[in-house]
Coordinates of C-alpha atoms and ligand atoms in Angstrom, one line a residue:
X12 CA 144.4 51.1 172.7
X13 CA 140.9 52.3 170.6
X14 CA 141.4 53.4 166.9
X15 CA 138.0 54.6 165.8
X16 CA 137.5 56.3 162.1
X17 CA 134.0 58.8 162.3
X18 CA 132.3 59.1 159.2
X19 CA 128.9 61.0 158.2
X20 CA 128.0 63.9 155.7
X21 CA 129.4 67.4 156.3
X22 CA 127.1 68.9 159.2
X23 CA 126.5 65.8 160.5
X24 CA 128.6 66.6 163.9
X25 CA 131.5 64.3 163.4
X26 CA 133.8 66.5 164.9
X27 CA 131.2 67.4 168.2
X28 CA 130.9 63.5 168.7
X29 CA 134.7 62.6 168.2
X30 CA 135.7 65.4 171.1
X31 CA 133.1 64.2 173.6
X32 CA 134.4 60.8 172.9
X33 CA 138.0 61.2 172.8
X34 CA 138.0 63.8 175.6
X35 CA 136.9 60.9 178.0
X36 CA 138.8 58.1 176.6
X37 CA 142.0 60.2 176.5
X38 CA 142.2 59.6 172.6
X39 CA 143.8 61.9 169.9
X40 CA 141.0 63.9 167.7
X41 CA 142.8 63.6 164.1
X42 CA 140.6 65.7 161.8
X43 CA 142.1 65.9 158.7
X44 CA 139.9 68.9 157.7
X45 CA 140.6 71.2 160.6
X46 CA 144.7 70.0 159.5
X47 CA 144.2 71.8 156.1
X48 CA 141.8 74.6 157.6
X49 CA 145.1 74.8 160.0
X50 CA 147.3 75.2 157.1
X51 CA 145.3 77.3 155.1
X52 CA 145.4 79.7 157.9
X53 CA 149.0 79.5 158.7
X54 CA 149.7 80.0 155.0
X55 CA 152.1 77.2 154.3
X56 CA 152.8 75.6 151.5
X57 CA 150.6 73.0 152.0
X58 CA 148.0 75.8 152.7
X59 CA 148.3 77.2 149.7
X60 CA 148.2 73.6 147.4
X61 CA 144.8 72.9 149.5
X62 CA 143.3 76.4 149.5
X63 CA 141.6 76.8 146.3
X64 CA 140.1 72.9 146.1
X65 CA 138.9 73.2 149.5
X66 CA 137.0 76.4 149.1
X67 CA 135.2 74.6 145.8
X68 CA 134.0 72.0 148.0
X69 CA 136.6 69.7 146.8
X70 CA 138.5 66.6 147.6
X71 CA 142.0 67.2 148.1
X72 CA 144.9 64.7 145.9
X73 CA 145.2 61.3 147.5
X74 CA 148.9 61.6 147.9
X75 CA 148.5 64.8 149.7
X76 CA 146.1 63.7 152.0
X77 CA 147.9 60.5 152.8
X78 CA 151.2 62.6 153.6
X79 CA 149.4 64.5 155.9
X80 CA 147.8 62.0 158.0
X81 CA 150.9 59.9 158.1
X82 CA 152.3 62.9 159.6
X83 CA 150.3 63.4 162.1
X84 CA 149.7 59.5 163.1
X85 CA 153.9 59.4 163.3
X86 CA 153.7 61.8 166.3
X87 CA 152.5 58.7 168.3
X88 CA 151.2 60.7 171.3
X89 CA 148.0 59.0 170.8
X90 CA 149.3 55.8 173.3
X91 CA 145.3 55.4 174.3
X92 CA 144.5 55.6 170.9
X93 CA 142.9 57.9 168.3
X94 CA 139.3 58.8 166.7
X95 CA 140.0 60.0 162.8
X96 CA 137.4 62.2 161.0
X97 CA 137.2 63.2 157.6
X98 CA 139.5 60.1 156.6
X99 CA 139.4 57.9 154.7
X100 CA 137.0 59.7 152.2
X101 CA 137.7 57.4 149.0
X102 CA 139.2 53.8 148.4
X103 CA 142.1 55.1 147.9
X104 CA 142.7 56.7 150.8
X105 CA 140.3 53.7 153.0
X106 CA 142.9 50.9 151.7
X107 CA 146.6 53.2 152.4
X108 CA 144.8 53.2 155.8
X109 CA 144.0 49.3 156.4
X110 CA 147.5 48.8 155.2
X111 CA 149.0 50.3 158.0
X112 CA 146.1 50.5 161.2
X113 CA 143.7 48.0 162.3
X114 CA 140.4 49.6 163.2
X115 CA 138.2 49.0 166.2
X116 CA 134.9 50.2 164.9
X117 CA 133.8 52.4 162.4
X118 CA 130.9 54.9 163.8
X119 CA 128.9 56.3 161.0
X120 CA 126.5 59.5 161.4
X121 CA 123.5 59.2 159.1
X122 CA 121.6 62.6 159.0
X123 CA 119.2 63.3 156.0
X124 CA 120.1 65.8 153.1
X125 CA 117.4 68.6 153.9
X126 CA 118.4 68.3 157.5
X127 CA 122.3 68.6 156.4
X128 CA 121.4 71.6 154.3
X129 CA 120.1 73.1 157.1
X130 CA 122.8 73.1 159.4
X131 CA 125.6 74.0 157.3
X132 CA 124.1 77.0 156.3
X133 CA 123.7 78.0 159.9
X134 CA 127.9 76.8 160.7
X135 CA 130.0 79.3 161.7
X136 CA 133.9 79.7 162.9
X137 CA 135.2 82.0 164.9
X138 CA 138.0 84.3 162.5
X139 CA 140.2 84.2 165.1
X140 CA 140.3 81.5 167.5
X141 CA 138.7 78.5 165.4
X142 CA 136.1 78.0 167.7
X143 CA 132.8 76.6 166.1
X144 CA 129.4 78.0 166.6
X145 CA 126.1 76.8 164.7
X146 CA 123.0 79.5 164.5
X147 CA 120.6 76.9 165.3
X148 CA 122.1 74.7 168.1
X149 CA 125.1 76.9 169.7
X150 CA 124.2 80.2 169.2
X151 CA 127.0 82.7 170.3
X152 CA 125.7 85.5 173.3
X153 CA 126.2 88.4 170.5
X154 CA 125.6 87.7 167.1
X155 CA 128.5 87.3 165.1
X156 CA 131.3 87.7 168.1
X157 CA 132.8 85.1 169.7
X158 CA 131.9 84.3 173.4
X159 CA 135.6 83.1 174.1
X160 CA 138.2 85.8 172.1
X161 CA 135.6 88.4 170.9
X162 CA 136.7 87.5 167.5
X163 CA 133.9 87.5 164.2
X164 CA 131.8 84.9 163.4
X165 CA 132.0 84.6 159.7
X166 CA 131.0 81.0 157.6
X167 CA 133.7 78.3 156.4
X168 CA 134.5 79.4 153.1
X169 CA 133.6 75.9 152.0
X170 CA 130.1 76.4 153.4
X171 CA 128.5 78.1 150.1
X172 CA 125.3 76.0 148.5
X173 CA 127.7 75.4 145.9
X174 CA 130.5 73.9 147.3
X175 CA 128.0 71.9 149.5
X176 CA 126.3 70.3 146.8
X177 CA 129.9 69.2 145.1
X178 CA 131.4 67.6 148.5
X179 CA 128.0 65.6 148.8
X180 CA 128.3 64.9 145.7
X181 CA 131.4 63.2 146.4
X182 CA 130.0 61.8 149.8
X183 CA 127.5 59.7 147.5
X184 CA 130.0 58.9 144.8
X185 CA 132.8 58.4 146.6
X186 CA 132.7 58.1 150.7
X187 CA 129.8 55.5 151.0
X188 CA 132.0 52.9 149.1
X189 CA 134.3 53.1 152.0
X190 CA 131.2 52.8 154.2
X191 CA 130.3 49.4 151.9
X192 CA 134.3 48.3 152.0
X193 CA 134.0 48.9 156.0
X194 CA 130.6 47.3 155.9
X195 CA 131.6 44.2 154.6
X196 CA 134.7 44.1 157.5
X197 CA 131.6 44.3 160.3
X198 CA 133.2 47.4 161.9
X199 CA 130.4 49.9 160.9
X200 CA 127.9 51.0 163.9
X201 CA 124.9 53.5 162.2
X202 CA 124.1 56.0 164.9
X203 CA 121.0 58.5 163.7
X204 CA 122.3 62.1 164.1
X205 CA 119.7 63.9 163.9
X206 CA 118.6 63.7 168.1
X207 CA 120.7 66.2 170.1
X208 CA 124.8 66.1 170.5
X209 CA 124.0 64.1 174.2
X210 CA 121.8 61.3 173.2
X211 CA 124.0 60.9 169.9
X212 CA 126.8 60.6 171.8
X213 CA 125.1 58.2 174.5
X214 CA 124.1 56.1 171.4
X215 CA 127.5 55.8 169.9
X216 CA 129.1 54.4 173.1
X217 CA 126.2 51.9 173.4
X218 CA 126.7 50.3 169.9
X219 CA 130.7 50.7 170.5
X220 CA 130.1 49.0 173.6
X221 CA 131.7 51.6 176.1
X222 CA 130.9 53.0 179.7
X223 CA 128.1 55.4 179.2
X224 CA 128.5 58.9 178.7
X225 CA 128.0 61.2 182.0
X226 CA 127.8 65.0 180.7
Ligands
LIG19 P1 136.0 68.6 156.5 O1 136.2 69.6 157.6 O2 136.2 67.2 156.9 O3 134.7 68.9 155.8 O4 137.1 68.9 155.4 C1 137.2 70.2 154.8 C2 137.9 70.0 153.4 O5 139.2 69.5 153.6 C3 137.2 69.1 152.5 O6 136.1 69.6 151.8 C4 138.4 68.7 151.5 O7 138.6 69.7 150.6 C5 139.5 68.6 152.5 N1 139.7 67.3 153.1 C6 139.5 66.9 154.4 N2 139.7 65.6 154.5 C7 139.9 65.1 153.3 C8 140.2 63.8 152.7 N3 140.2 62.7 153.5 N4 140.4 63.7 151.4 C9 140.4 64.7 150.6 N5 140.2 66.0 151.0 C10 139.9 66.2 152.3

């Protein structure tokens, strides 16, 4: 059994890098953001506590969070093991997690701020099926329409310049002390992000020490 936490700034493709990996090592994707995104859309009541912080750019409460990935970790149909994104973002939330899971490795994404900027300006989800599409590396076929359901391409509503600048604001402040804290455990591998979605993923499985990746 693998347990894996992905870290990185927004844009920096944790959630491209943890399919490819868990798709082929039969692990369970947990991303904690597309949980809330899932919620928002569903309008429950969860939805409707995260809605408004999320579309500032802002952390959700600790206890929230922690609820919701103790939820979804309690479904135990991860039996080869799970890659989590988006958690832990905070101390908090890094030591409710240590108390409870060990960790095999800790892969973190390093991409540049102009270079971040960059990409999440160009993100964008499909309205209907959730799919995700980028203007600069996965273009859809018609612009604005998605290739699989048709559905409109339209940006995350946490996307803005504004909100950006506020969640890596709390990257800085508050996510690379988790990196230190996982640091100082020797679990952290730093994988540039800024080569293509192949040779990033061929680089992670190479530090984690895993088969190499055959697209
Ligand atoms: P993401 O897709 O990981 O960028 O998450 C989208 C949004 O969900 C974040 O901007 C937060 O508002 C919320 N969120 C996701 N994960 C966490 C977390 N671990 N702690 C607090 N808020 C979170």
């Amino acid at each position: 059994m693998r347990k894996y936490v992905i870290m990185g700034v927004q844009g920096s493709g944790k959630g491209t890098q943890s399919t490819l990996l868990a798709r082929d090592l039969d692990l369970a994707h947990i991303s904690v953001g597309d949980i809330f995104r899932w919620h928002v859309q569903s309008h429950t009541k969860l939805g409707a506590q995260a809605r408004r912080v999320m579309a500032a750019g802002e952390l959700v409460g600790d206890d929230l969070v922690e609820k919701v990935v103790r939820d979804r970790l309690e479904q135990h149909d991860w039996n080869y093991g799970f890659i989590i994104d988006g958690f832990p973002r905070n101390r908090r939330q890094a030591e409710f997690f240590l108390e409870s899971y060990d960790i095999d490795g800790v892969v973190h994404l390093d991409l540049p701020e102009e270079e971040v900027r960059r990409r999440v300006l160009a993100r964008r989800l499909c309205a209907r099926c959730g799919m995700d599409y980028n203007l600069i590396a996965h273009r859809p076929k018609e612009s604005d329409r998605c290739d699989v359901c048709g559905g409109e391409l339209v940006p995350r509503e946490d996307d803005t310049p504004e909100a950006l600048a506020s969640r890596l604001r709390d990257y800085h402040d508050k996510t690379n002390p988790v990196l230190d804290l996982f640091r100082r455990k020797e679990y952290v591998v730093t994988v540039d992000a800024r080569p293509e979605k192949v040779s990033v993923q061929r680089e992670i499985r190479a530090r984690l020490g895993l088969p190499p990746y055959e697209p």
